């Protein structure tokens, strides 16, 4: 797992170089120590049991969400299940399956990249819909260091397109996202006593 983590981080840094070039930045922009020089990189092994999802009934392997960080690399088995929504504001939302990519990664763009790029890049809204077969995947979440200041990149703003988000440290941003999405269970534990 340590070897996999090291290799996945190497790939993530290569993807970040492509993103930097796409944003008219120096290819090594994200290599700075406060960015991906000393990143937060978390590996999560995922197993979806052989259940059947029912989107009409709100039953999913994983409900619709976007990832908080910069990018997520996803390695999957050969069982289809990941769906993406290219336009989160469309009504109704249109979901498309992403075919498993043997020997490769699926790259999900995160909310932090959306902030940094001033919405030039949009985070990937995704979910997992199961068909009754077991499914395995490995998610590798990549964020900059806690101290990194996430603010609109210089090539992503102009007079016509001012920054849409205030600057925030990576730590403060992630902490707020966790608070926003995870239930406060303190009232539950008080009821149990």
PDB file of N, CA, C and O in Angstrom, residues 6 23 42 45 60-61 93 98 113 143 150-151 161 163-164 172 174 177 187:
ATOM      1  N   UNK A   6       2.842   5.988  -2.992  1.00  0.00           N
ATOM      2  CA  UNK A   6       3.924   6.772  -3.609  1.00  0.00           C
ATOM      3  C   UNK A   6       3.699   6.931  -5.112  1.00  0.00           C
ATOM      4  O   UNK A   6       3.876   8.019  -5.663  1.00  0.00           O
ATOM      5  N   UNK A  23      -4.227  26.016 -17.354  1.00  0.00           N
ATOM      6  CA  UNK A  23      -4.581  27.313 -16.761  1.00  0.00           C
ATOM      7  C   UNK A  23      -3.557  28.394 -17.075  1.00  0.00           C
ATOM      8  O   UNK A  23      -3.543  29.447 -16.443  1.00  0.00           O
ATOM      9  N   UNK A  42      -4.644  11.068   0.791  1.00  0.00           N
ATOM     10  CA  UNK A  42      -5.339  10.037   1.547  1.00  0.00           C
ATOM     11  C   UNK A  42      -5.817   8.938   0.611  1.00  0.00           C
ATOM     12  O   UNK A  42      -6.447   9.218  -0.416  1.00  0.00           O
ATOM     13  N   UNK A  45      -9.709   2.549   0.517  1.00  0.00           N
ATOM     14  CA  UNK A  45     -10.104   1.307  -0.145  1.00  0.00           C
ATOM     15  C   UNK A  45     -11.618   1.167   0.000  1.00  0.00           C
ATOM     16  O   UNK A  45     -12.149   1.205   1.111  1.00  0.00           O
ATOM     17  N   UNK A  60     -28.406   4.319  -3.080  1.00  0.00           N
ATOM     18  CA  UNK A  60     -27.197   4.318  -3.900  1.00  0.00           C
ATOM     19  C   UNK A  60     -26.076   3.593  -3.180  1.00  0.00           C
ATOM     20  O   UNK A  60     -26.095   3.462  -1.960  1.00  0.00           O
ATOM     21  N   UNK A  61     -25.061   3.182  -3.948  1.00  0.00           N
ATOM     22  CA  UNK A  61     -23.825   2.724  -3.329  1.00  0.00           C
ATOM     23  C   UNK A  61     -23.142   3.902  -2.655  1.00  0.00           C
ATOM     24  O   UNK A  61     -22.584   3.795  -1.573  1.00  0.00           O
ATOM     25  N   UNK A  93     -31.243  16.340 -13.651  1.00  0.00           N
ATOM     26  CA  UNK A  93     -29.833  16.045 -13.841  1.00  0.00           C
ATOM     27  C   UNK A  93     -29.693  14.808 -14.726  1.00  0.00           C
ATOM     28  O   UNK A  93     -30.464  13.861 -14.610  1.00  0.00           O
ATOM     29  N   UNK A  98     -19.410   5.952 -16.137  1.00  0.00           N
ATOM     30  CA  UNK A  98     -18.005   6.039 -16.533  1.00  0.00           C
ATOM     31  C   UNK A  98     -17.499   4.612 -16.609  1.00  0.00           C
ATOM     32  O   UNK A  98     -17.518   3.887 -15.608  1.00  0.00           O
ATOM     33  N   UNK A 113     -10.138  22.794  -6.534  1.00  0.00           N
ATOM     34  CA  UNK A 113      -9.684  23.212  -7.856  1.00  0.00           C
ATOM     35  C   UNK A 113     -10.698  24.162  -8.493  1.00  0.00           C
ATOM     36  O   UNK A 113     -10.320  25.126  -9.164  1.00  0.00           O
ATOM     37  N   UNK A 143      -4.864  16.869  -1.701  1.00  0.00           N
ATOM     38  CA  UNK A 143      -5.045  18.267  -1.330  1.00  0.00           C
ATOM     39  C   UNK A 143      -3.672  18.889  -1.063  1.00  0.00           C
ATOM     40  O   UNK A 143      -2.731  18.181  -0.748  1.00  0.00           O
ATOM     41  N   UNK A 150      -5.643  29.068  -0.492  1.00  0.00           N
ATOM     42  CA  UNK A 150      -6.382  28.780  -1.718  1.00  0.00           C
ATOM     43  C   UNK A 150      -7.097  30.060  -2.124  1.00  0.00           C
ATOM     44  O   UNK A 150      -8.052  30.492  -1.478  1.00  0.00           O
ATOM     45  N   UNK A 151      -6.570  30.683  -3.181  1.00  0.00           N
ATOM     46  CA  UNK A 151      -7.163  31.919  -3.684  1.00  0.00           C
ATOM     47  C   UNK A 151      -7.133  31.874  -5.203  1.00  0.00           C
ATOM     48  O   UNK A 151      -6.364  31.133  -5.799  1.00  0.00           O
ATOM     49  N   UNK A 161     -14.078  39.023 -15.049  1.00  0.00           N
ATOM     50  CA  UNK A 161     -14.275  37.778 -14.302  1.00  0.00           C
ATOM     51  C   UNK A 161     -13.524  37.856 -12.968  1.00  0.00           C
ATOM     52  O   UNK A 161     -12.508  37.195 -12.779  1.00  0.00           O
ATOM     53  N   UNK A 163     -12.626  37.356  -8.898  1.00  0.00           N
ATOM     54  CA  UNK A 163     -12.687  36.147  -8.067  1.00  0.00           C
ATOM     55  C   UNK A 163     -14.087  35.932  -7.484  1.00  0.00           C
ATOM     56  O   UNK A 163     -14.718  36.865  -6.987  1.00  0.00           O
ATOM     57  N   UNK A 164     -14.556  34.700  -7.557  1.00  0.00           N
ATOM     58  CA  UNK A 164     -15.892  34.341  -7.060  1.00  0.00           C
ATOM     59  C   UNK A 164     -15.868  33.879  -5.607  1.00  0.00           C
ATOM     60  O   UNK A 164     -16.922  33.774  -4.980  1.00  0.00           O
ATOM     61  N   UNK A 172      -8.670  25.528   6.870  1.00  0.00           N
ATOM     62  CA  UNK A 172      -9.954  26.140   7.204  1.00  0.00           C
ATOM     63  C   UNK A 172     -11.035  25.685   6.235  1.00  0.00           C
ATOM     64  O   UNK A 172     -12.171  25.406   6.634  1.00  0.00           O
ATOM     65  N   UNK A 174     -11.143  22.813   4.410  1.00  0.00           N
ATOM     66  CA  UNK A 174     -11.500  21.410   4.639  1.00  0.00           C
ATOM     67  C   UNK A 174     -12.307  21.248   5.919  1.00  0.00           C
ATOM     68  O   UNK A 174     -13.290  20.497   5.950  1.00  0.00           O
ATOM     69  N   UNK A 177     -15.823  22.290   5.254  1.00  0.00           N
ATOM     70  CA  UNK A 177     -16.532  21.307   4.422  1.00  0.00           C
ATOM     71  C   UNK A 177     -16.930  20.085   5.244  1.00  0.00           C
ATOM     72  O   UNK A 177     -18.031  19.558   5.087  1.00  0.00           O
ATOM     73  N   UNK A 187     -26.139  15.490  19.954  1.00  0.00           N
ATOM     74  CA  UNK A 187     -27.504  15.381  20.477  1.00  0.00           C
ATOM     75  C   UNK A 187     -27.949  13.918  20.519  1.00  0.00           C
ATOM     76  O   UNK A 187     -28.691  13.513  21.401  1.00  0.00           O
TER      77      UNK A 187
END
